[in-house]
GROMACS .gro file of C-alpha atoms in nm:
model
  272
    1MET     CA    1  -4.733   1.095  -5.680
    2SER     CA    2  -4.535   0.810  -5.535
    3LEU     CA    3  -4.519   0.749  -5.165
    4THR     CA    4  -4.185   0.642  -5.023
    5VAL     CA    5  -4.194   0.462  -4.691
    6THR     CA    6  -3.877   0.485  -4.483
    7ALA     CA    7  -3.827   0.219  -4.223
    8ALA     CA    8  -3.788   0.350  -3.870
    9PRO     CA    9  -3.446   0.289  -3.723
   10ASN     CA   10  -3.432  -0.019  -3.511
   11SER     CA   11  -3.431   0.092  -3.149
   12GLU     CA   12  -3.346  -0.253  -3.022
   13PRO     CA   13  -2.975  -0.319  -2.957
   14SER     CA   14  -2.809  -0.567  -3.182
   15ASP     CA   15  -2.741  -0.917  -3.055
   16ALA     CA   16  -2.366  -0.847  -3.052
   17ALA     CA   17  -2.407  -0.533  -2.843
   18ALA     CA   18  -2.652  -0.702  -2.609
   19SER     CA   19  -2.411  -0.988  -2.553
   20ILE     CA   20  -2.138  -0.753  -2.425
   21GLN     CA   21  -2.176  -0.737  -2.050
   22PRO     CA   22  -1.947  -0.530  -1.827
   23THR     CA   23  -1.749  -0.742  -1.582
   24TRP     CA   24  -1.563  -0.670  -1.262
   25LEU     CA   25  -1.241  -0.795  -1.421
   26GLY     CA   26  -1.281  -0.548  -1.707
   27GLY     CA   27  -1.331  -0.267  -1.458
   28LEU     CA   28  -1.023  -0.378  -1.267
   29ARG     CA   29  -0.814  -0.368  -1.586
   30GLY     CA   30  -0.940  -0.018  -1.656
   31LEU     CA   31  -0.853   0.105  -1.306
   32TRP     CA   32  -0.508  -0.053  -1.329
   33SER     CA   33  -0.447   0.129  -1.657
   34LEU     CA   34  -0.546   0.457  -1.495
   35THR     CA   35  -0.323   0.383  -1.195
   36TRP     CA   36   0.005   0.314  -1.372
   37ARG     CA   37  -0.052   0.588  -1.630
   38SER     CA   38  -0.106   0.843  -1.353
   39GLN     CA   39   0.215   0.731  -1.179
   40LEU     CA   40   0.439   0.718  -1.487
   41THR     CA   41   0.421   1.081  -1.593
   42PHE     CA   42   0.706   1.325  -1.656
   43ARG     CA   43   0.580   1.543  -1.372
   44ARG     CA   44   0.606   1.256  -1.123
   45LEU     CA   45   0.932   1.115  -1.263
   46PRO     CA   46   1.165   1.300  -1.018
   47LEU     CA   47   0.958   1.181  -0.721
   48LEU     CA   48   0.956   0.828  -0.859
   49ILE     CA   49   1.336   0.823  -0.894
   50ALA     CA   50   1.382   0.969  -0.545
   51THR     CA   51   1.147   0.713  -0.393
   52LEU     CA   52   1.341   0.427  -0.546
   53SER     CA   53   1.693   0.548  -0.483
   54ILE     CA   54   1.711   0.768  -0.172
   55ILE     CA   55   1.740   0.488   0.088
   56PRO     CA   56   1.980   0.271  -0.118
   57LEU     CA   57   2.201   0.576  -0.177
   58LEU     CA   58   2.201   0.671   0.192
   59ALA     CA   59   2.285   0.313   0.287
   60TYR     CA   60   2.564   0.297   0.029
   61PHE     CA   61   2.735   0.617   0.141
   62THR     CA   62   2.697   0.563   0.518
   63VAL     CA   63   2.777   0.192   0.553
   64ASP     CA   64   3.137   0.075   0.551
   65ASN     CA   65   3.237  -0.249   0.382
   66GLY     CA   66   3.149  -0.557   0.585
   67ARG     CA   67   2.956  -0.374   0.859
   68ALA     CA   68   2.623  -0.553   0.887
   69ASN     CA   69   2.476  -0.363   1.184
   70PRO     CA   70   2.443  -0.016   1.026
   71TYR     CA   71   2.329  -0.171   0.700
   72PHE     CA   72   2.044  -0.360   0.865
   73HIS     CA   73   1.951  -0.053   1.067
   74TRP     CA   74   1.883   0.121   0.738
   75VAL     CA   75   1.693  -0.175   0.593
   76ILE     CA   76   1.488  -0.274   0.898
   77GLU     CA   77   1.434   0.031   1.115
   78PHE     CA   78   1.432   0.308   0.857
   79TYR     CA   79   1.296   0.136   0.545
   80LEU     CA   80   1.070  -0.151   0.655
   81LEU     CA   81   0.937  -0.016   0.985
   82LEU     CA   82   0.918   0.357   0.905
   83LEU     CA   83   0.924   0.462   0.541
   84LEU     CA   84   0.730   0.174   0.387
   85PRO     CA   85   0.426   0.219   0.619
   86LEU     CA   86   0.431   0.594   0.548
   87TYR     CA   87   0.450   0.526   0.175
   88CYS     CA   88   0.152   0.291   0.202
   89LEU     CA   89  -0.034   0.565   0.390
   90SER     CA   90   0.037   0.828   0.125
   91VAL     CA   91  -0.062   0.603  -0.167
   92CYS     CA   92  -0.354   0.398  -0.034
   93GLY     CA   93  -0.486   0.665   0.200
   94GLY     CA   94  -0.558   0.893  -0.094
   95MET     CA   95  -0.702   0.637  -0.334
   96ILE     CA   96  -1.059   0.754  -0.268
   97ARG     CA   97  -0.981   1.104  -0.140
   98ASP     CA   98  -0.797   1.196  -0.460
   99ASP     CA   99  -1.110   1.123  -0.664
  100LEU     CA  100  -1.319   1.320  -0.417
  101GLN     CA  101  -1.096   1.625  -0.449
  102ALA     CA  102  -1.079   1.591  -0.827
  103ASP     CA  103  -1.459   1.551  -0.837
  104THR     CA  104  -1.428   1.227  -1.036
  105LEU     CA  105  -1.571   0.991  -0.775
  106GLY     CA  106  -1.922   1.037  -0.915
  107PHE     CA  107  -1.801   0.917  -1.254
  108LEU     CA  108  -1.648   0.602  -1.103
  109THR     CA  109  -1.948   0.517  -0.886
  110THR     CA  110  -2.181   0.530  -1.187
  111ARG     CA  111  -1.984   0.256  -1.362
  112PRO     CA  112  -2.134  -0.098  -1.362
  113MET     CA  113  -1.954  -0.185  -1.041
  114SER     CA  114  -2.073  -0.180  -0.682
  115ARG     CA  115  -1.913   0.055  -0.433
  116ALA     CA  116  -1.751  -0.236  -0.250
  117GLN     CA  117  -1.609  -0.369  -0.577
  118LEU     CA  118  -1.480  -0.022  -0.665
  119PHE     CA  119  -1.308   0.013  -0.327
  120LEU     CA  120  -1.147  -0.331  -0.347
  121SER     CA  121  -1.044  -0.277  -0.710
  122LYS     CA  122  -0.872   0.051  -0.632
  123TYR     CA  123  -0.700  -0.114  -0.337
  124LEU     CA  124  -0.570  -0.397  -0.555
  125CYS     CA  125  -0.439  -0.150  -0.813
  126GLN     CA  126  -0.266   0.070  -0.558
  127VAL     CA  127  -0.117  -0.230  -0.378
  128ALA     CA  128   0.007  -0.374  -0.707
  129TRP     CA  129   0.185  -0.046  -0.778
  130LEU     CA  130   0.330  -0.041  -0.424
  131GLN     CA  131   0.457  -0.397  -0.466
  132ILE     CA  132   0.636  -0.305  -0.788
  133MET     CA  133   0.798   0.000  -0.628
  134ALA     CA  134   0.897  -0.193  -0.316
  135LEU     CA  135   1.040  -0.477  -0.523
  136ALA     CA  136   1.260  -0.234  -0.716
  137SER     CA  137   1.370  -0.042  -0.406
  138GLY     CA  138   1.433  -0.364  -0.215
  139ALA     CA  139   1.644  -0.502  -0.500
  140LEU     CA  140   1.858  -0.186  -0.488
  141LEU     CA  141   1.899  -0.222  -0.112
  142CYS     CA  142   2.007  -0.584  -0.149
  143GLY     CA  143   2.247  -0.476  -0.423
  144VAL     CA  144   2.400  -0.222  -0.186
  145GLY     CA  145   2.447  -0.495   0.074
  146ILE     CA  146   2.623  -0.720  -0.176
  147VAL     CA  147   2.848  -0.437  -0.295
  148ARG     CA  148   2.935  -0.352   0.066
  149GLY     CA  149   3.025  -0.713   0.139
  150ILE     CA  150   2.739  -0.794   0.378
  151SER     CA  151   2.751  -1.172   0.359
  152SER     CA  152   2.411  -1.234   0.522
  153VAL     CA  153   2.220  -1.037   0.255
  154VAL     CA  154   2.176  -1.342   0.032
  155SER     CA  155   2.012  -1.550   0.305
  156PHE     CA  156   1.809  -1.250   0.423
  157ALA     CA  157   1.671  -1.151   0.082
  158PRO     CA  158   1.386  -1.409   0.053
  159LEU     CA  159   1.260  -1.325   0.402
  160PHE     CA  160   1.297  -0.953   0.330
  161PHE     CA  161   1.091  -0.958   0.008
  162GLY     CA  162   0.825  -1.183   0.158
  163THR     CA  163   0.793  -0.965   0.466
  164GLN     CA  164   0.760  -0.641   0.274
  165CYS     CA  165   0.498  -0.798   0.046
  166LEU     CA  166   0.288  -0.897   0.348
  167GLU     CA  167   0.351  -0.559   0.510
  168ILE     CA  168   0.218  -0.371   0.206
  169LEU     CA  169  -0.100  -0.580   0.206
  170ALA     CA  170  -0.173  -0.506   0.572
  171TYR     CA  171  -0.064  -0.142   0.591
  172GLY     CA  172  -0.223  -0.070   0.254
  173ALA     CA  173  -0.558  -0.200   0.382
  174LEU     CA  174  -0.527   0.002   0.702
  175SER     CA  175  -0.431   0.315   0.509
  176SER     CA  176  -0.725   0.280   0.272
  177LEU     CA  177  -0.959   0.268   0.573
  178LEU     CA  178  -0.797   0.573   0.734
  179GLY     CA  179  -0.837   0.762   0.407
  180LEU     CA  180  -1.212   0.702   0.421
  181ILE     CA  181  -1.243   0.804   0.785
  182HIS     CA  182  -1.092   1.152   0.750
  183GLN     CA  183  -0.940   1.378   0.488
  184ARG     CA  184  -0.637   1.433   0.714
  185TYR     CA  185  -0.543   1.069   0.684
  186MET     CA  186  -0.169   1.139   0.701
  187VAL     CA  187  -0.208   1.302   1.042
  188LEU     CA  188  -0.445   1.027   1.153
  189GLY     CA  189  -0.200   0.761   1.040
  190ILE     CA  190   0.094   0.921   1.221
  191ILE     CA  191  -0.111   0.943   1.542
  192TYR     CA  192  -0.205   0.578   1.501
  193GLY     CA  193   0.161   0.489   1.447
  194PHE     CA  194   0.279   0.662   1.763
  195ILE     CA  195   0.003   0.517   1.980
  196VAL     CA  196  -0.029   0.162   1.844
  197GLU     CA  197   0.290   0.078   1.657
  198VAL     CA  198   0.540   0.257   1.879
  199GLY     CA  199   0.355   0.266   2.210
  200ILE     CA  200   0.142  -0.047   2.238
  201GLY     CA  201   0.377  -0.247   2.015
  202ARG     CA  202   0.658  -0.219   2.272
  203ILE     CA  203   0.454  -0.317   2.578
  204PRO     CA  204   0.578  -0.661   2.690
  205THR     CA  205   0.229  -0.812   2.724
  206ASN     CA  206  -0.021  -0.972   2.490
  207ILE     CA  207  -0.171  -0.633   2.411
  208ASN     CA  208   0.121  -0.573   2.175
  209ASN     CA  209  -0.050  -0.815   1.934
  210LEU     CA  210  -0.253  -0.513   1.821
  211SER     CA  211   0.063  -0.374   1.661
  212LEU     CA  212   0.145  -0.483   1.307
  213SER     CA  213   0.511  -0.393   1.352
  214ARG     CA  214   0.537  -0.635   1.645
  215HIS     CA  215   0.439  -0.919   1.409
  216LEU     CA  216   0.682  -0.796   1.146
  217ARG     CA  217   0.962  -0.814   1.402
  218SER     CA  218   0.868  -1.173   1.488
  219ILE     CA  219   0.879  -1.270   1.121
  220LEU     CA  220   1.211  -1.097   1.057
  221ALA     CA  221   1.367  -1.263   1.363
  222ASN     CA  222   1.373  -1.592   1.170
  223ASN     CA  223   1.692  -1.469   1.004
  224GLU     CA  224   2.000  -1.538   1.215
  225ALA     CA  225   2.165  -1.205   1.138
  226ILE     CA  226   1.855  -1.008   1.238
  227HIS     CA  227   1.805  -1.220   1.549
  228GLY     CA  228   2.166  -1.158   1.649
  229ILE     CA  229   2.150  -0.780   1.598
  230TYR     CA  230   1.811  -0.703   1.753
  231GLU     CA  231   1.759  -1.009   1.978
  232TRP     CA  232   1.399  -1.035   1.862
  233SER     CA  233   1.227  -1.366   1.921
  234PRO     CA  234   1.089  -1.567   1.625
  235LYS     CA  235   0.843  -1.733   1.862
  236GLY     CA  236   0.489  -1.725   1.725
  237THR     CA  237   0.593  -1.662   1.364
  238PHE     CA  238   0.303  -1.862   1.221
  239SER     CA  239   0.055  -1.672   1.439
  240SER     CA  240   0.208  -1.344   1.323
  241LEU     CA  241   0.166  -1.445   0.958
  242VAL     CA  242  -0.198  -1.535   1.016
  243ILE     CA  243  -0.267  -1.215   1.209
  244MET     CA  244  -0.117  -1.000   0.932
  245VAL     CA  245  -0.345  -1.164   0.675
  246ILE     CA  246  -0.649  -1.139   0.903
  247ALA     CA  247  -0.572  -0.771   0.970
  248ALA     CA  248  -0.560  -0.696   0.597
  249VAL     CA  249  -0.891  -0.875   0.535
  250LEU     CA  250  -1.054  -0.707   0.837
  251PHE     CA  251  -0.947  -0.356   0.738
  252LEU     CA  252  -1.061  -0.417   0.381
  253GLY     CA  253  -1.397  -0.550   0.495
  254ILE     CA  254  -1.458  -0.250   0.721
  255GLY     CA  255  -1.343  -0.013   0.448
  256ALA     CA  256  -1.568  -0.170   0.184
  257ALA     CA  257  -1.869  -0.153   0.417
  258PHE     CA  258  -1.787   0.205   0.517
  259PHE     CA  259  -1.754   0.316   0.154
  260THR     CA  260  -2.078   0.139   0.061
  261PHE     CA  261  -2.292   0.327   0.313
  262LYS     CA  262  -2.100   0.654   0.348
  263GLU     CA  263  -2.226   0.942   0.135
  264PHE     CA  264  -1.963   1.198   0.029
  265HIS     CA  265  -2.096   1.545  -0.049
  266HIS     CA  266  -1.940   1.862  -0.185
  267SER     CA  267  -1.835   1.999   0.150
  268ASP     CA  268  -1.528   2.072   0.357
  269GLU     CA  269  -1.480   1.698   0.393
  270MET     CA  270  -1.371   1.682   0.029
  271GLN     CA  271  -1.111   1.954   0.059
  272LYS     CA  272  -0.739   1.896   0.112
   0.00000   0.00000   0.00000
C-alpha cells in the first residue's frame, strides 16, 4: 500500500499580498466613488436638475435687461447668503447621519482608516461634490447676467466663484459639525443662522466677526458694482479671508475630535 503525502496549504500570505497595504488615499478614492455614484442616480436626477436651474431660471424671468440691482439681489442675497449655506447644511450635515440611519457606519469604521481620517475624507468628498454643483449653478447665473446685459458680470465672475468656493469650505465644515452634534441638524443650523448670521452679523461692533456672512460681505465688497449697490465696506478683506480659512479648519478639527470619541449606538439618536 502506497502512502501519499499531501502538502498542507500554505497559511502564510504571499509576498505580493503582504506588500499591498491600504492607504488613506485609496480610502478617499473609494469614498469619492460612493459619493458621486449616490448623487448621480435616476431617482435623484429631478432634484439635481432643480438644484442647478431653479435660481438661474428665476433670475432670468424676473430681471429686465440691463437692470443690475435685481440681478445681484438674486445672486448675492438669495443664492450666496441664503441658499448655498442651506445646501451645505443639507449635504454636509448628513454625511455621518445618513450612514447612521442606514446602519452602514459600522462597516466604514472597521475599514483601515481612523475615525478622524474617515470624517475628514467624507468631508472632502461632500465638499468636492458641492463645489462641482456650485460651479455649474454659478456658471448658469453668470450666463443669465450676460444674456440680460448686465455689464458688470464679467468683472464680478472671478470674485463670485472664489467667494463661493471659500464659503462652501467654511459652511461645509460647520455643517458637518452640526450633523454630529444632533440628528436635527437642519433645525440646529437654521437656529444658528438666525442668531449668529442674521442677528450677531448685523451688530455694528467687533462681535460681528463671529458671523461668516459678515466676512463674505467684506470680500464681495471688493467689486465696484456690489459696493455701489449694498454700500458694504471692503475694509479688512485680508482678515476676512484668513478668518474664513481658520473657521473651516477649526470646525473640522472639533468635528474630527468629536467623531473620534463619540460613540453612536442604536438608539433614538440614530433616527430621522
